[in-house]
Short mmCIF file of N, CA and C in Angstrom, two decimals:
data_model
loop_
_atom_site.label_atom_id
_atom_site.label_comp_id
_atom_site.label_asym_id
_atom_site.label_seq_id
_atom_site.Cartn_x
_atom_site.Cartn_y
_atom_site.Cartn_z
N MET A 773 80.29 156.88 115.00
CA MET A 773 78.93 156.96 114.73
C MET A 773 78.78 156.73 116.81
N SER A 774 77.45 157.40 117.38
CA SER A 774 76.79 157.60 118.51
C SER A 774 75.12 157.45 118.29
N LEU A 775 75.16 157.84 119.67
CA LEU A 775 73.66 157.10 120.10
C LEU A 775 73.00 158.10 119.38
N ASP A 776 73.48 159.65 119.37
CA ASP A 776 72.30 160.56 118.50
C ASP A 776 72.41 160.40 117.05
N ASP A 777 73.45 159.92 116.60
CA ASP A 777 73.91 159.34 115.11
C ASP A 777 72.74 158.50 114.83
N LEU A 778 72.71 157.56 115.61
CA LEU A 778 71.52 156.28 115.73
C LEU A 778 69.97 157.00 115.54
N THR A 779 70.00 157.54 116.74
CA THR A 779 68.45 158.24 116.67
C THR A 779 68.24 158.74 115.98
N ASP A 780 68.66 159.74 115.05
CA ASP A 780 68.46 160.70 113.98
C ASP A 780 68.69 159.68 113.09
N ASP A 781 69.21 158.23 112.87
CA ASP A 781 69.01 157.99 111.47
C ASP A 781 67.27 156.65 111.96
N VAL A 782 67.10 156.45 113.30
CA VAL A 782 65.63 156.19 113.42
C VAL A 782 64.72 156.84 113.09
N GLN A 783 64.94 158.17 112.72
CA GLN A 783 64.37 159.03 113.10
C GLN A 783 63.91 159.64 111.67
N ALA A 784 64.62 159.45 110.95
CA ALA A 784 64.92 159.60 109.49
C ALA A 784 63.74 158.14 108.93
N GLU A 785 64.67 156.81 109.38
CA GLU A 785 64.33 155.66 108.58
C GLU A 785 62.36 155.93 108.51
N TYR A 786 61.93 155.97 109.95
CA TYR A 786 60.86 156.33 109.88
C TYR A 786 60.14 156.96 109.14
N SER A 787 60.51 157.74 109.13
CA SER A 787 59.98 159.12 108.17
C SER A 787 59.37 158.52 106.46
N ASP A 788 61.00 157.88 106.36
CA ASP A 788 60.80 156.91 105.14
C ASP A 788 59.74 156.05 104.83
N VAL A 789 59.40 155.15 106.14
CA VAL A 789 58.93 153.83 105.77
C VAL A 789 56.87 154.54 105.55
N ASP A 790 56.75 155.47 105.72
CA ASP A 790 55.35 155.80 105.20
C ASP A 790 55.35 155.53 104.02
N GLU A 791 56.64 156.33 103.30
CA GLU A 791 56.33 156.21 101.68
C GLU A 791 55.92 155.29 101.33
N GLU A 792 55.33 154.16 100.08
CA GLU A 792 54.79 152.97 99.19
C GLU A 792 56.24 152.55 99.11
N THR A 793 56.20 151.08 99.44
CA THR A 793 57.34 150.57 99.49
C THR A 793 56.80 149.14 98.38
N THR A 794 58.10 148.95 97.39
CA THR A 794 57.95 147.87 96.56
C THR A 794 58.88 146.86 96.55
N VAL A 795 58.43 145.68 96.65
CA VAL A 795 59.42 144.69 96.93
C VAL A 795 59.31 143.74 95.56
N THR A 796 60.19 143.51 94.92
CA THR A 796 60.23 142.85 93.89
C THR A 796 60.59 141.03 94.09
N PHE A 797 59.72 139.88 94.14
CA PHE A 797 60.51 138.67 94.70
C PHE A 797 60.95 137.84 93.94
N ASP A 798 62.33 137.27 94.24
CA ASP A 798 62.48 136.16 93.49
C ASP A 798 61.49 135.00 93.11
N ARG A 799 62.14 133.65 92.86
CA ARG A 799 61.16 132.63 93.30
C ARG A 799 61.25 131.71 94.25
N GLU A 800 62.11 131.72 95.08
CA GLU A 800 61.97 130.81 96.49
C GLU A 800 61.22 131.78 97.41
N THR A 801 61.62 133.38 97.34
CA THR A 801 60.77 134.13 98.48
C THR A 801 59.54 133.77 98.38
N ARG A 802 58.92 134.19 96.33
CA ARG A 802 57.55 133.59 96.31
C ARG A 802 56.96 132.69 96.45
N ASN A 803 57.75 131.04 96.24
CA ASN A 803 57.25 130.08 96.65
C ASN A 803 57.38 130.38 98.24
N GLU A 804 57.94 130.60 99.16
CA GLU A 804 57.58 130.67 99.92
C GLU A 804 56.93 131.42 101.03
N LEU A 805 56.43 132.87 100.18
CA LEU A 805 55.01 133.26 100.77
C LEU A 805 53.85 133.12 100.46
N ALA A 806 53.95 131.95 99.28
CA ALA A 806 52.69 131.32 98.49
C ALA A 806 52.52 130.46 99.96
N MET A 807 53.41 129.79 100.33
CA MET A 807 53.16 128.98 101.57
C MET A 807 52.26 129.32 103.28
N LEU A 808 53.62 130.36 103.17
CA LEU A 808 52.83 130.97 104.53
C LEU A 808 51.50 131.58 104.02
N LEU A 809 50.99 131.84 102.96
CA LEU A 809 49.57 132.28 102.78
C LEU A 809 48.78 131.65 103.02
N ALA A 810 48.91 130.51 102.43
CA ALA A 810 48.24 129.37 102.22
C ALA A 810 47.96 128.46 104.02
N ALA A 811 49.25 128.78 104.26
CA ALA A 811 49.17 128.30 106.09
C ALA A 811 48.51 129.04 106.99
N PHE A 812 48.98 130.30 106.96
CA PHE A 812 48.42 130.98 108.06
C PHE A 812 46.87 132.42 107.69
N ASP A 813 46.68 131.94 106.36
CA ASP A 813 45.43 132.84 105.94
C ASP A 813 44.95 134.05 106.12
N PRO A 814 46.19 134.93 106.41
CA PRO A 814 46.12 135.78 106.81
C PRO A 814 44.65 137.13 106.09
N GLU A 815 44.43 138.07 106.28
CA GLU A 815 43.63 139.20 105.85
C GLU A 815 43.93 140.28 104.38
N ASP A 816 45.58 140.14 104.08
CA ASP A 816 46.43 140.19 103.09
C ASP A 816 47.87 140.23 103.38
N VAL A 817 48.18 139.78 102.13
CA VAL A 817 49.60 140.06 102.14
C VAL A 817 50.65 140.94 103.06
N ASP A 818 50.23 141.94 103.00
CA ASP A 818 50.26 142.96 104.04
C ASP A 818 50.74 143.01 105.72
N GLU A 819 49.57 141.80 105.88
CA GLU A 819 49.44 141.32 107.13
C GLU A 819 50.66 140.06 107.49
N LEU A 820 51.07 139.12 106.51
CA LEU A 820 52.01 138.54 106.26
C LEU A 820 53.88 139.39 106.47
N VAL A 821 53.64 140.37 106.07
CA VAL A 821 54.79 141.31 105.98
C VAL A 821 55.35 141.56 106.96
N ARG A 822 53.86 142.46 107.99
CA ARG A 822 54.65 143.03 109.14
C ARG A 822 54.45 141.62 110.06
N ARG A 823 53.85 140.88 110.07
CA ARG A 823 54.55 139.76 110.60
C ARG A 823 55.35 139.25 110.81
N GLY A 824 56.21 139.65 109.21
CA GLY A 824 57.90 138.88 109.05
C GLY A 824 58.38 139.77 109.96
N VAL A 825 58.28 141.19 109.71
CA VAL A 825 58.98 142.39 109.97
C VAL A 825 59.29 142.36 111.40
N HIS A 826 57.92 142.02 112.15
CA HIS A 826 58.50 141.87 113.80
C HIS A 826 59.03 140.35 114.49
N MET A 827 59.34 139.37 113.49
CA MET A 827 59.56 137.94 113.25
C MET A 827 61.08 138.11 113.15
N LEU A 828 61.77 138.98 112.68
CA LEU A 828 62.85 139.37 112.20
C LEU A 828 63.73 139.96 113.23
N PHE A 829 62.78 141.23 113.62
CA PHE A 829 62.86 142.29 114.67
C PHE A 829 63.58 141.58 116.01
N GLN A 830 62.69 140.48 116.46
CA GLN A 830 62.50 139.56 118.00
C GLN A 830 63.51 138.86 117.94
N THR A 831 63.56 138.20 116.62
CA THR A 831 64.95 137.47 116.84
C THR A 831 66.21 137.84 116.45
N SER A 832 66.40 138.96 115.75
CA SER A 832 67.34 140.02 115.59
C SER A 832 67.99 140.39 117.43
N VAL A 833 66.86 141.09 117.87
CA VAL A 833 67.24 141.16 119.48
C VAL A 833 67.71 140.02 120.37
N GLU A 834 67.27 138.81 120.31
CA GLU A 834 66.66 137.88 121.15
C GLU A 834 68.67 137.42 121.00
N THR A 835 68.90 137.07 119.39
CA THR A 835 70.25 136.40 119.12
C THR A 835 71.59 137.24 119.76
N GLY A 836 71.10 138.61 119.39
CA GLY A 836 72.09 139.74 119.60
C GLY A 836 72.72 140.20 118.21
N THR A 837 72.39 139.72 117.57
CA THR A 837 72.81 140.31 115.83
C THR A 837 72.24 141.71 115.83
N LEU A 838 71.11 141.99 116.37
CA LEU A 838 71.26 143.81 115.99
C LEU A 838 71.89 144.33 116.72
N ASP A 839 72.20 144.01 117.91
CA ASP A 839 73.94 144.84 118.89
C ASP A 839 74.30 144.64 118.05
N PHE A 840 75.08 143.32 117.98
CA PHE A 840 76.16 143.08 117.06
C PHE A 840 75.96 144.44 116.21
N HIS A 841 75.20 144.81 115.22
CA HIS A 841 74.75 145.28 113.90
C HIS A 841 75.11 147.12 114.88
N LEU A 842 74.38 147.29 115.22
CA LEU A 842 74.17 148.52 116.24
C LEU A 842 75.28 148.80 116.74
N ARG A 843 76.39 147.77 117.13
CA ARG A 843 77.95 148.47 117.92
C ARG A 843 78.80 148.49 117.23
N SER A 844 78.77 147.81 115.80
CA SER A 844 79.70 148.37 114.78
C SER A 844 79.10 149.05 113.99
N GLU A 845 78.05 149.75 113.58
CA GLU A 845 77.73 151.32 113.29
C GLU A 845 78.02 152.31 113.91
N PHE A 846 77.34 152.22 114.99
CA PHE A 846 76.95 153.16 115.79
C PHE A 846 77.78 153.18 117.00
N ASP A 847 78.20 152.38 117.14
CA ASP A 847 78.94 151.95 118.81
C ASP A 847 77.96 151.61 120.33
N VAL A 848 76.82 151.57 120.01
CA VAL A 848 75.95 151.31 121.19
C VAL A 848 75.19 150.46 121.06
N THR A 849 74.24 149.95 121.86
CA THR A 849 73.55 148.39 121.71
C THR A 849 71.57 149.05 121.51
N TYR A 850 71.00 148.22 121.65
CA TYR A 850 69.94 148.39 121.64
C TYR A 850 69.20 148.70 122.96
N ASP A 851 69.56 148.70 124.12
CA ASP A 851 69.61 148.88 125.12
C ASP A 851 69.74 150.41 125.51
N GLU A 852 71.17 150.81 125.27
CA GLU A 852 71.52 151.86 125.36
C GLU A 852 70.42 153.54 124.26
N TYR A 853 70.32 152.59 122.94
CA TYR A 853 69.69 153.00 122.43
C TYR A 853 68.06 153.40 123.28
N LEU A 854 67.63 152.13 123.66
CA LEU A 854 66.19 152.68 124.66
C LEU A 854 66.09 153.46 125.78
N SER A 855 67.00 153.58 126.40
CA SER A 855 67.41 154.58 127.52
C SER A 855 68.07 156.04 127.46
N GLY A 856 68.28 155.90 125.69
CA GLY A 856 68.56 157.08 125.49
C GLY A 856 70.62 157.68 126.23
N MET A 857 70.84 156.78 126.97
CA MET A 857 72.27 156.96 127.35
C MET A 857 73.31 155.90 127.01
N THR A 858 74.46 156.13 126.72
CA THR A 858 75.48 154.73 126.76
C THR A 858 75.36 154.69 127.97
N PHE A 859 76.13 153.31 127.70
CA PHE A 859 76.41 152.37 129.34
C PHE A 859 77.52 152.93 130.20
N ASP A 860 78.67 153.94 129.58
CA ASP A 860 79.37 154.86 130.19
C ASP A 860 79.19 155.74 130.79
N GLU A 861 77.91 156.73 130.13
CA GLU A 861 77.65 157.53 130.73
C GLU A 861 76.15 156.65 132.20
N MET A 862 75.86 155.60 131.77
CA MET A 862 75.12 155.24 133.01
C MET A 862 75.63 155.17 134.29
N THR A 863 76.85 154.62 133.76
CA THR A 863 77.72 154.33 135.17
C THR A 863 78.50 155.19 135.77
N GLY A 864 78.82 156.79 134.98
CA GLY A 864 79.28 157.74 135.19
C GLY A 864 81.06 157.66 134.90
N ALA A 865 81.23 156.75 133.69
CA ALA A 865 82.44 156.90 133.12
C ALA A 865 83.01 158.04 131.95
#
């Protein structure tokens, strides 16, 4: 796969996100969600889910987990995706 494949996949997934997403929670997740709702008192559950997605994304970027998965699947890193060029393209290799 390539940077173009990743870009196409991100755009396709972005379109799919607009559809209604239904999540089924197991007991552990329901308990954890209830604790977080009680502690953070968000306007609604959706706000807490948004925060959770942001936190997972940020943690994945900071720890290199996102790059590992992108490199394994698409042979690019997140920085390469953001720049629109692979490292080889940037260096002229």
